[in-house]
Each structure stands twice: as C-alpha cells, then as structure tokens.
C-alpha cells in the first residue's frame, strides 16, 4: 500500500501513531486476552473465539447473546445491572477487537460511569431512563464524541477534536444507551471495505481473509462478534448495508432527514445532492426499530432543524402481510454471485408458498442511475478528498484512488442538472412501484457475500437506493454459502466489463460458510413500512 | 431600458410579440372595457374601476367581492353556479388587467369548460368535486400550463411549451378550482418588481405610479383587484410576500418541500441550496389555509417524492392565543419607513392590550445571513441567467443587472460551506426562538409599503426567512399611509449605504393611502401554527 505514494512526507506516521496509542490505552488491560489464550495458527472464522476464550462467564455469555431489545427488557426487569452488561460487552468487544481490529477507541470509563449512573437511577426510582437503558452501543469513528479526535479515516484530520457529542449519540444516551466504543472506517469513507492508515484494516470475523465491508466495517464486525448490542453507522452508498451483508447482521439505511446527522464529521460537509444518513446495525430487526423509535421519539428536528418532523409510526406487521413484493434478482448491470441468486430464488419461493404476492421487478434506468450516482459522489472532482489527503501526505489507498478515478469537477449547470435528473428518477421509480402495485422490493444487498480484503469495487446494489433516497434494510437470510449448492457459473457470459470483473471474484471455496444476506427496499419516507415488510419477509424465510 | 443593451439582435422583439398576441387574443372581446368607459385622465388608484365601470352586474359585484372560502360555500349551497362565478371573475379580471397589465394570458375557454363540467357534476350529484369547487384561481406565468408557452420572464424561453400542468395546478383543479388566467412576472424572476420584455410592466392598482412588487406582482395586482379569488405565486426571496405587501393582500410562503413544485419552470432548476416555494396570495387568511389544505390533503408527495409527507394539520386558533410574539421592528440593517414603523408599534400595542405576551426580537447574525442569501442566489455567478439572456439578446433590465451585480461563481468547497453555514444559522435561529420562548415573530414584510416602479432593491425582510426556510405570512393591517401620521424622518442617520438608499425612497405624499402590511413568521415546518398565529395577530389588530 505504501508503495503507491513513493515519498510520504515524514510526519503522517507519527500522527497516525497518536491514534493507535489512544486505541491501545483505551483497552482495559484486564479485558485483554492473554496472548497464549488467543487461537493459535490460522483460523478464518473467529466468531466462536469470545465464547471459547474462557474469559467470559456463562452469565456474561448469556448477556452478550442478547440483542438490544432483550437486554433492555432484562435490565428493566432488574435481571441484570447496566454495569454488568457493560462489563460483559467490554470484555467481549476487547476479545473481538483483538481478532479483527474493529475498534478505533474504547470508551470504557465513560461507559462504566454511565452504566453506574443508570443503575443508581434504576435502584432509586425503579424506572429506566428510557427505552435503551443500559444497552451498549458502538458508533462509527466519524460520529463525533465530545473531546475526542474525530479523524474520519484521514490522517490530516487527527487534529480534529469534536466539541460535542453528535446529536444521534446525545439522543441515544438520553434514551439510556451506554456508548461503549468507536469503530473503524476506511480512508475517505468511500470504500465498501474498511482500511485506513491510522488504525489499519478491519477483518471479517466470519472469515478473516475477507473484507468486513465498509465503510461502517468496524460496526459490521463488532456487531457480528457481539462486541456491542447495537451499532451506529452511516450510509451514502451502502456503508451501513455492505458491512451488514458481509458480516451477516441487520442494517438499516433510513430515508434521509429522519435520523440526526448533526455532529457527524465528513469531508465535503454541505454536499446535499446525495445525503449521508446515520442508521443502526444490529443482531435483530427489533433492534433496528428500537433505535429508530428511541431517537425519533425525542423530536430531533427540534435541534437539527433540517430534519423532517415525522415521529416513528407503528405499522402493524400483520397488515403488511397483504403486501406485494417486487423481486429484483439482478440490477441488470452486474449479476449477483451464485449464492445470492440462490437466496433470491429461495426467498421468492418461500414468499409465494406463504401466499405473499410477488412480481418481477424489472430494472429501470439503472445504467443512468449508476452514472448519476458516481457523478454526484464527487461533483467537485474529488478535490475535497484530495486536499485532505495532500495535507498529511499519507499514502493513498488503492480503493480511494479507485473510487476517485474519473471524478471530474462539474459546472453548476451540470451539477444542478444532475439534481433535476435525480429528482425525476426518484419520482419515476416511485410511480413505477405504485403502478406495479409493489410495496417493497426484495433484492441483493451486495453482488457477492463478501470480497477479499481491499477488493470491494461494486456497490450499486446498495447505492441505487441512496440515489433514490429509499429506505433499505439488509438482513441475514439464515442461508450460508455452500460450494455444493453454489458452484461457480463457468458458462456465464458477462454483461459488461464491470460484470466481468465482479463475476471473476466468485470462488465457492473462498466464500464457503459465509452468511447470505438480502435487502428489502421500501418507498421514500416509508421507513416504518419498510421495516414491517422486512419483518414479514424474514419471518417467512425463517419459517 | 433598451438603451442598456445597445444592439439587441433582431428577433427578440418578434418573439415577444408572439406572447403579446397570445395575451391579446386570449381576452374575451365582450369582457373588454370599451375605451370610452375607461377612466379618463390620470388616476392613480384604480381599485374602484371594476365596480364603477358599469360592466359588472350587482350580482357579479357580489360574487367578486367574496373570498375563495365564501365563494366555495356559496357555490356548494347552490347559490351561484361555477359558470356565473367564472364569468364574473373573467369580466373583472379583464377590466383589472386593462388597468394594470397583470395577466400574461387568459384561460377563458378552459375556465368556462371546467366551470360547466363542475356545474353538471353538482347538478347531477348534489355534491362538489372538492373544497375549491368553482373557485377561480390565477397562477404565475412560470407555473406550467399544459401546451402553453412558459417563458419564465425570458424571451429565449418563449420556445418553451409545457408538456403538462404543474402539479400544483393539477391538484388545485382536482379540488375543483377553475384556472382562470396566468399572471405576469419580471425578467429573471429575481426582481422585487414586475416588468419584462414580453408583456411589460404590471402596475400597482392601489397607485399605478408604484411597483406591484415582485416577482409574483401579476398575482399581487390581480388578487387586489379581485381578478381572481386566489392566486398562486412562488417565493425564493420574497416573491409572494413582496407583492402581497405592496398590493395589500394576504400571502403565504410555506416551508419548502410541502407545496408541490413539480412542473414549475425556472432557470437554474436543480439549485436546491435555496428552494423556491409555491404558495397562495389571497384576500383572506381563510383562503391561504384553504389552498394549503386542499393541496396537501391530496398527498402530493405520492407524485413529487421529494415533498415531505405531512398533511395539513388543524391548529385551533384559540390555543394559539397563549403564544409569545417576538417583535422585530428592524432587521438591524435597513430601517423600515415611518408607516411600517407605526404599524409595528400599533400592532405591538394592540397585542399587549389583548394580553398577548410580546418580547423584543433582537436581530441575530443578519448581516452574515444577508451575505449568505446573496451568495446562494447566484452561486454559479448568475451564469445560468446570463446564458438565457444572451440567447435571445433581449435587453437586460436594470433590476436584473442590479441583482446579478457582484455574483461570483463559487468553488464547490465554498458552495458546500455555504450550505453548512446556512444549516447552522437555521438551527441557531430555531434554538433562539425556543430559548426566548417565542412562537412567532412579527416584523415588517418590506421596508417600505411599496417603491416606485422598477426601484425595489431591498428584500431582506422577506429573504431572511427564505434562507432560514421558515414559513412566513404577509397580511394587511388595515392601516394605510397617512402623511400626517407618517412624516419623513428627516433627522434619521442611516446605518449603512443600503439603508441610506432605502431611507431616501420614502416620501409621505407619494405613498399616501397605500395599505400597510406586516409579516408573521413561524418555525420551520410549523406552517399550520404560523397561519394560526397570524390569524390571532390579525384578529387583535382588527378588533
């Protein structure tokens, strides 16, 4: 990687070292796994390491097996204290982090202090402070934490210290959450992978030779390892959903302007043509909804005025069973790998068996949409990113170069025309869903179940919905890659060069055992209906 | 005016003549006032000409004296037919137009056909088609009308024919409205005045030597003359509220993304940093609300997906009496003229008498806000406008040059920073209102009651609320300029150069008898509360 930038200026490495030192010091020594207890030799799947390490008691394993919803119930019923829950998760997170490097900083002191306060409050009043009372939550690094460095994956920004908690953190904590740790992200935040020059690469705990996805890859790995109960990521092209898909967890990208974004640090802040959105990653559908409700019930629009004043609505899942699901096996540009195709067919069959109406979802102007997305990502010719890179002279990652390739500074005329085109496409897609009587679309989340490290070059299965600003939820189907069921499609004729490149990435043996996720997409601003629809789809698939 | 562009290419005048011919032919001959019945000699106030012309029957005068709400009630009760209402308004509009040139095109055939259909439906079913059944509505020229030229004030765009009715027109018509005529607007749409090279200048019916305001000046004049019951204008810096203020009518600029904008033709479409918003001009508060409710009750977000799915809520006016009104006599940059200052003091005293709490509203970062507004209006260095001007080589109006002066093409870095600054200001202003316990702000709508023709150079009393995206409503106080009460403030020491220029524009004799309007501003997305607050303020002032 360093070879890409032949003469890095002295200095960036020492800057990066500051953050590594902060990370290192933030790990509570007693929670660290002694080297001799780490699994010896190469072990690709490290999911069982926490439970097999012997460092967690049976009770702690029970605690860390819970999703946030069950945890909150158990704490609210006095079954577990917030402090013991926090300690259990800190332990588990520390072990997990040692395996796959998902954290950029543990917030043990803050978390334990919060947990103790919560316990005191609960003891005194018999009440919880809110629906997340005692639930340990991790947040992606660029989500501001007061008085903490917020580097957003860039060495030059190591000098950036957040003056306040991001609004989403503030509201989660007000709802009772324990902010446990901060998680890793890639240089530029524009990779579907997680690697930077500061705290390095996050590995996929299902298979450490594979990418954890990105850009919220730290969250994806952390949640899968149950290093925290719930994670908060951000998503402008798939950054919540790609790591959800690669790690086999649940992830939700809500419609823009519902979840707070204030205090989240990004390059090219103020770029509003495509909005980055904060959202949850979790181990259950319940938890996704718990986060949305807990935050939106606090009227965040009273603080961040650009947010739309729409509280989280209750949508009965039962009513949703009458829905029609559009089935999009392929986006028409890049065909999904065999395991994903199998999962799509399986899901369709199960839905039909369950009496849920399905209709084929034909791609609509996807080529144009893909081009528009790429153009709007870097309307400034990626100058904002290049400037930050140049500032520290840190080496430029291959994927950073890859995404910025071809970026061209638009004229305002071109830029505004892109907005017009995007609006038109949004309206047309919406009309199409209505015309076809489709309530939600079931489709791949990613074209493959994962990629090798540093090799995720295709995100349009997620990015389309960012362009269209439609809520999209990724969930594990319960299926896994099986080389016997998912052989390579050797006769496949690629549709185009991208498809050829992506097709070549599939190898049944490499991906064997990886979880297979799919994506449910709803209509603009119908976030509640989207979650309800995904619940139905999941329950049918798991039945 | 033509002197500014020394060598206009041949052609633009013949293009413009096409539209004048369309306008001329659209006037129903029998509704035209015979020349010998027009008031002879100079007459500044032409408000009484329609009633004095002898062309309207007593019944027609009754009909055209009604606001839209009362009209709809009368038609729904079978008292008047939609057709006779349409005819009455077409007559009155024709007379009014002959006085002040507010129309760009009458839609008599369409209006009469619609009205007859409505009458047939009503006769057959005993029901109305919707809450606007039979209400004649005028729309600003750049709001698309199917198969009609939509030039947006620019000669080059005379070739632009709308392929469909704008969504707002479609929904108004679905609610029963009769689309009666299209109204005038200035070149570029960026004047607070109404004059273009196509259909020329609209005069102020209260005093034809004065500006009708702009850019929805055609609507302002039309509504004041009751040439239609309700008008639809657009507002990006005050374009609904300035003509409301100058003509003494009601005007409402809702929060962006509530009223449909699809199918409204603008230069620099896709510019989203400051959104132009459609909204009503009318002769009553009831009518403003009637329009909002009629449109939003049809879920326009199902068609124009960028709209926020917020139906119009009922806010009881009684509850609103508990409110606190922030009183902003001056924006700190340009002091309002004596009549406006008198009206502000009068309103404050009346509110206090009525037991409504008032607090002073101190300007907050207005200088910065004003700069930001100017920058965002023309982030492309006004190139989009200059290009359209160059295309036809039509003469450039003084006010067009005036607003574009100093426009500079921003870099994306600067542009996006402006968005960040704007968002920060919006949030801070919102917090300030909450901290000060202020529910709405009462302030001038314009620094003067009007200006001479072509001389409106200051819009920040309205523009501030566009920058902050707060709903704002202009209403007539019932007061008029009285030279005895409103002498020129000869000892006034201007705050700055703008203030000096604006101060010098006041002359009691010129503005004598002009209506005095004020503005009520609410919180972002609290459109319903803003209208309710304005109703309370108005009722107190009129008590």
XYZ file of N, CA, C and O in Angstrom, chain B residues 334-445:
448
model
N -31.474 47.593 7.631
C -32.205 48.647 6.929
C -33.465 48.928 7.753
O -34.227 48.002 8.049
N -33.637 50.162 8.123
C -34.775 50.541 8.959
C -36.013 50.720 8.080
O -35.933 51.295 6.993
N -37.112 50.205 8.556
C -38.357 50.346 7.783
C -38.791 51.808 7.758
O -38.439 52.593 8.640
N -39.560 52.146 6.741
C -40.069 53.514 6.588
C -41.083 53.834 7.693
O -41.674 52.918 8.288
N -41.322 55.112 7.937
C -42.227 55.515 9.031
C -43.581 54.808 9.067
O -44.007 54.398 10.159
N -44.271 54.599 7.951
C -45.599 53.955 8.086
C -45.482 52.534 8.640
O -46.318 52.107 9.446
N -44.460 51.819 8.205
C -44.266 50.443 8.677
C -43.911 50.456 10.170
O -44.401 49.631 10.942
N -43.073 51.421 10.534
C -42.699 51.513 11.956
C -43.933 51.819 12.801
O -44.100 51.253 13.888
N -44.786 52.679 12.291
C -46.025 52.979 13.019
C -46.895 51.732 13.147
O -47.429 51.420 14.216
N -47.008 51.002 12.065
C -47.845 49.791 12.099
C -47.270 48.774 13.083
O -48.016 48.099 13.807
N -45.956 48.646 13.119
C -45.325 47.710 14.057
C -45.648 48.119 15.498
O -46.006 47.272 16.324
N -45.518 49.403 15.778
C -45.784 49.872 17.151
C -47.258 49.670 17.504
O -47.603 49.259 18.607
N -48.103 49.976 16.540
C -49.544 49.811 16.725
C -49.872 48.342 17.014
O -50.606 48.012 17.955
N -49.287 47.471 16.217
C -49.561 46.044 16.377
C -49.073 45.561 17.744
O -49.768 44.813 18.441
N -47.886 46.003 18.119
C -47.352 45.583 19.420
C -48.290 46.050 20.554
O -48.622 45.271 21.451
N -48.714 47.299 20.454
C -49.591 47.831 21.499
C -50.910 47.059 21.549
O -51.398 46.697 22.634
N -51.473 46.770 20.388
C -52.736 46.039 20.344
C -52.576 44.626 20.917
O -53.452 44.136 21.640
N -51.463 43.983 20.583
C -51.230 42.634 21.106
C -51.121 42.684 22.627
O -51.712 41.858 23.334
N -50.371 43.664 23.113
C -50.183 43.762 24.566
C -51.513 44.067 25.264
O -51.835 43.463 26.283
N -52.264 44.978 24.651
C -53.614 45.274 25.173
C -54.473 44.020 25.263
O -55.241 43.846 26.198
N -54.318 43.161 24.274
C -55.142 41.944 24.206
C -54.589 40.856 25.120
O -55.104 39.739 25.144
N -53.533 41.185 25.844
C -52.985 40.220 26.796
C -52.068 39.191 26.174
O -51.782 38.154 26.780
N -51.615 39.457 24.954
C -50.684 38.521 24.317
C -49.260 38.957 24.637
O -48.909 40.135 24.519
N -48.468 38.005 25.080
C -47.116 38.335 25.517
C -46.252 38.683 24.302
O -46.272 37.969 23.293
N -45.545 39.786 24.397
C -44.597 40.133 23.333
C -43.217 40.281 23.961
O -43.098 40.637 25.131
N -42.216 39.939 23.193
C -40.826 40.166 23.631
C -40.082 40.776 22.453
O -40.430 40.512 21.293
N -39.094 41.592 22.733
C -38.354 42.161 21.612
C -37.594 41.040 20.898
O -37.082 40.128 21.551
N -37.572 41.093 19.584
C -36.770 40.131 18.836
C -35.526 40.840 18.317
O -35.591 41.664 17.406
N -34.407 40.504 18.928
C -33.144 41.115 18.509
C -32.626 40.398 17.267
O -32.597 39.166 17.241
N -32.196 41.142 16.255
C -31.605 40.504 15.072
C -30.452 39.602 15.479
O -29.735 39.894 16.442
N -30.288 38.517 14.783
C -29.227 37.556 15.086
C -28.462 37.216 13.809
O -29.006 36.614 12.897
N -27.231 37.639 13.721
C -26.352 37.351 12.574
C -27.006 37.715 11.234
O -26.834 36.997 10.243
N -27.748 38.808 11.213
C -28.459 39.170 9.983
C -27.523 39.618 8.867
O -27.815 39.390 7.688
N -26.419 40.246 9.243
C -25.506 40.711 8.205
C -24.927 39.499 7.457
O -24.893 39.464 6.226
N -24.520 38.516 8.229
C -23.990 37.283 7.648
C -25.076 36.565 6.834
O -24.812 36.055 5.740
N -26.276 36.552 7.386
C -27.385 35.884 6.695
C -27.662 36.560 5.352
O -27.896 35.897 4.343
N -27.604 37.876 5.353
C -27.883 38.628 4.137
C -26.826 38.323 3.071
O -27.138 38.128 1.889
N -25.576 38.256 3.499
C -24.489 37.943 2.575
C -24.660 36.529 2.012
O -24.515 36.271 0.825
N -25.008 35.610 2.899
C -25.168 34.207 2.519
C -26.306 34.054 1.503
O -26.192 33.317 0.518
N -27.376 34.765 1.753
C -28.524 34.715 0.842
C -28.102 35.180 -0.550
O -28.380 34.513 -1.552
N -27.414 36.313 -0.595
C -26.969 36.843 -1.880
C -26.037 35.887 -2.594
O -26.137 35.682 -3.811
N -25.152 35.274 -1.836
C -24.202 34.327 -2.426
C -24.926 33.117 -2.996
O -24.631 32.667 -4.096
N -25.887 32.594 -2.242
C -26.569 31.374 -2.681
C -27.551 31.621 -3.825
O -27.828 30.711 -4.599
N -28.064 32.849 -3.936
C -28.941 33.145 -5.077
C -28.227 32.892 -6.398
O -28.814 32.426 -7.361
N -26.955 33.236 -6.433
C -26.226 33.180 -7.704
C -24.886 32.478 -7.528
O -23.838 33.023 -7.868
N -24.923 31.258 -6.991
C -23.688 30.521 -6.728
C -22.919 30.239 -8.017
O -21.709 30.018 -7.998
N -23.628 30.246 -9.126
C -22.993 29.997 -10.429
C -22.558 31.308 -11.081
O -22.338 31.353 -12.301
N -22.432 32.360 -10.282
C -22.059 33.653 -10.839
C -23.138 34.187 -11.772
O -22.853 34.986 -12.659
N -24.365 33.720 -11.563
C -25.521 34.123 -12.382
C -25.356 33.711 -13.847
O -26.047 34.220 -14.729
N -24.464 32.766 -14.087
C -24.224 32.331 -15.473
C -25.467 31.737 -16.118
O -25.696 31.912 -17.313
N -26.245 31.003 -15.324
C -27.459 30.394 -15.896
C -28.397 31.485 -16.410
O -29.007 31.332 -17.468
N -28.488 32.583 -15.657
C -29.340 33.686 -16.105
C -28.722 34.405 -17.309
O -29.410 34.689 -18.284
N -27.431 34.669 -17.231
C -26.780 35.398 -18.326
C -26.877 34.620 -19.640
O -27.027 35.194 -20.708
N -26.802 33.309 -19.511
C -26.884 32.466 -20.707
C -28.251 32.613 -21.388
O -28.330 32.738 -22.613
N -29.290 32.599 -20.587
C -30.639 32.712 -21.153
C -30.845 34.119 -21.733
O -31.478 34.287 -22.779
N -30.294 35.101 -21.056
C -30.388 36.470 -21.580
C -29.665 36.579 -22.921
O -30.170 37.184 -23.874
N -28.480 35.991 -22.980
C -27.664 36.092 -24.188
C -28.330 35.387 -25.364
O -28.214 35.814 -26.515
N -29.039 34.335 -25.051
C -29.649 33.513 -26.096
C -30.592 34.320 -26.987
O -30.617 34.139 -28.208
N -31.358 35.188 -26.380
C -32.293 35.992 -27.175
C -31.732 37.377 -27.474
O -32.250 38.090 -28.317
N -30.679 37.760 -26.719
C -30.144 39.122 -26.817
C -31.193 40.166 -26.462
O -31.139 41.307 -26.924
N -32.150 39.774 -25.654
C -33.126 40.774 -25.197
C -32.413 41.781 -24.291
O -31.409 41.458 -23.660
N -32.917 42.991 -24.221
C -32.308 43.977 -23.322
C -32.368 43.512 -21.870
O -33.359 42.902 -21.455
N -31.324 43.807 -21.149
C -31.258 43.404 -19.742
C -31.827 44.532 -18.882
O -31.366 45.671 -18.952
N -32.814 44.197 -18.084
C -33.428 45.203 -17.218
C -32.456 45.672 -16.145
O -31.615 44.909 -15.688
N -32.636 46.901 -15.737
C -31.764 47.461 -14.713
C -31.776 46.577 -13.456
O -30.732 46.287 -12.872
N -32.955 46.130 -13.032
C -33.008 45.338 -11.799
C -32.373 43.964 -11.982
O -31.887 43.370 -11.025
N -32.395 43.448 -13.206
C -31.713 42.176 -13.457
C -30.215 42.371 -13.246
O -29.566 41.581 -12.546
N -29.694 43.431 -13.834
C -28.272 43.744 -13.628
C -27.996 43.981 -12.151
O -27.005 43.503 -11.602
N -28.907 44.713 -11.518
C -28.708 45.063 -10.116
C -28.554 43.806 -9.254
O -27.634 43.709 -8.446
N -29.447 42.849 -9.443
C -29.368 41.657 -8.568
C -28.166 40.779 -8.897
O -27.628 40.102 -8.025
N -27.740 40.814 -10.158
C -26.618 39.943 -10.541
C -25.261 40.593 -10.256
O -24.235 39.914 -10.296
N -25.274 41.875 -9.946
C -24.011 42.571 -9.702
C -23.256 41.902 -8.554
O -23.823 41.648 -7.492
N -22.016 41.621 -8.805
C -21.194 41.036 -7.741
C -21.312 39.529 -7.661
O -20.613 38.893 -6.871
N -22.212 38.931 -8.469
C -22.346 37.468 -8.435
C -21.038 36.842 -8.897
O -20.443 37.278 -9.876
N -20.604 35.839 -8.175
C -19.312 35.231 -8.443
C -19.505 33.715 -8.399
O -20.208 33.205 -7.518
N -18.918 33.014 -9.348
C -19.027 31.557 -9.345
C -18.230 31.004 -8.178
O -17.035 31.264 -8.045
N -18.901 30.254 -7.351
C -18.222 29.669 -6.193
C -17.487 28.396 -6.584
O -17.833 27.743 -7.573
N -16.505 28.034 -5.797
C -15.953 26.682 -5.897
C -16.919 25.762 -5.142
O -17.742 26.231 -4.349
N -16.826 24.472 -5.376
C -17.681 23.547 -4.625
C -17.379 23.629 -3.138
O -18.283 23.503 -2.311
N -16.123 23.861 -2.822
C -15.758 23.975 -1.407
C -16.533 25.147 -0.764
O -17.128 25.009 0.299
N -16.537 26.279 -1.474
C -17.261 27.442 -0.954
C -18.770 27.184 -0.918
O -19.456 27.541 0.041
N -19.246 26.563 -1.973
C -20.683 26.323 -2.094
C -21.179 25.441 -0.949
O -22.157 25.749 -0.273
N -20.463 24.345 -0.752
C -20.882 23.416 0.301
C -20.719 24.050 1.679
O -21.511 23.784 2.578
N -19.718 24.907 1.818
C -19.557 25.601 3.101
C -20.751 26.534 3.349
O -21.211 26.658 4.480
N -21.235 27.143 2.282
C -22.436 27.981 2.424
C -23.609 27.158 2.949
O -24.386 27.622 3.783
N -23.735 25.934 2.443
C -24.809 25.066 2.938
C -24.632 24.761 4.427
O -25.601 24.742 5.187
N -23.409 24.505 4.809
C -23.130 24.236 6.225
C -23.494 25.458 7.062
O -24.162 25.351 8.098
N -23.069 26.629 6.594
C -23.357 27.866 7.330
C -24.857 28.118 7.421
O -25.377 28.531 8.464
N -25.535 27.867 6.325
C -26.988 28.066 6.288
C -27.683 27.126 7.286
O -28.550 27.547 8.046
N -27.275 25.858 7.295
C -27.867 24.889 8.230
C -27.622 25.302 9.672
O -28.491 25.179 10.529
N -26.403 25.799 9.927
C -26.069 26.220 11.283
C -26.954 27.395 11.709
O -27.504 27.413 12.803
N -27.091 28.327 10.794
C -27.916 29.501 11.083
C -29.373 29.089 11.327
O -30.036 29.602 12.232
N -29.855 28.169 10.522
C -31.234 27.701 10.705
C -31.425 27.095 12.096
O -32.397 27.399 12.789
N -30.491 26.236 12.470
C -30.612 25.594 13.776
C -30.483 26.613 14.896
O -31.223 26.570 15.879
N -29.554 27.551 14.738
C -29.364 28.557 15.785
C -30.592 29.451 15.924
O -31.009 29.777 17.039
N -31.155 29.845 14.804
C -32.350 30.694 14.866
C -33.492 29.948 15.565
O -34.232 30.521 16.362
N -33.607 28.667 15.252
C -34.649 27.852 15.873
C -34.429 27.772 17.388
O -35.372 27.927 18.174
N -33.190 27.525 17.777
C -32.883 27.442 19.212
C -33.191 28.762 19.898
O -33.694 28.792 21.020
N -32.846 29.854 19.205
C -33.057 31.180 19.765
C -34.544 31.426 20.008
O -34.942 31.969 21.039
N -35.373 31.026 19.061
C -36.817 31.188 19.239
C -37.275 30.383 20.449
O -38.083 30.858 21.253
N -36.724 29.184 20.582
C -37.119 28.354 21.720
C -36.612 28.945 23.032
O -37.346 29.037 24.017
N -35.345 29.364 23.029
C -34.757 29.942 24.249
C -35.523 31.178 24.697
O -35.718 31.396 25.887
N -35.892 31.997 23.721
C -36.596 33.226 24.061
C -38.089 32.980 24.243
O -38.850 33.909 24.488
N -38.491 31.731 24.099
C -39.901 31.371 24.283
C -40.813 31.988 23.245
O -41.992 32.261 23.506
N -40.279 32.230 22.071
C -41.030 32.945 21.033
C -41.679 31.952 20.068
O -41.009 31.088 19.520
N -42.973 32.070 19.884
C -43.687 31.168 18.976
C -43.691 31.675 17.551
O -43.662 30.898 16.606
N -43.785 32.989 17.425
C -43.716 33.568 16.093
C -43.120 34.959 16.195
O -43.042 35.524 17.296
N -42.684 35.463 15.064
C -42.061 36.790 15.028
C -42.929 37.692 14.167
O -43.305 37.316 13.050
N -43.239 38.858 14.701
C -43.955 39.863 13.916
C -42.930 40.884 13.450
O -42.162 41.410 14.264
N -42.909 41.152 12.158
C -41.889 42.055 11.613
C -42.403 42.688 10.323
O -43.432 42.271 9.789
N -41.704 43.698 9.822
C -42.088 44.231 8.519
C -41.981 43.145 7.449
O -41.186 42.203 7.577
N -42.781 43.275 6.399
C -42.670 42.372 5.248
C -41.708 42.987 4.235
O -40.965 42.293 3.549
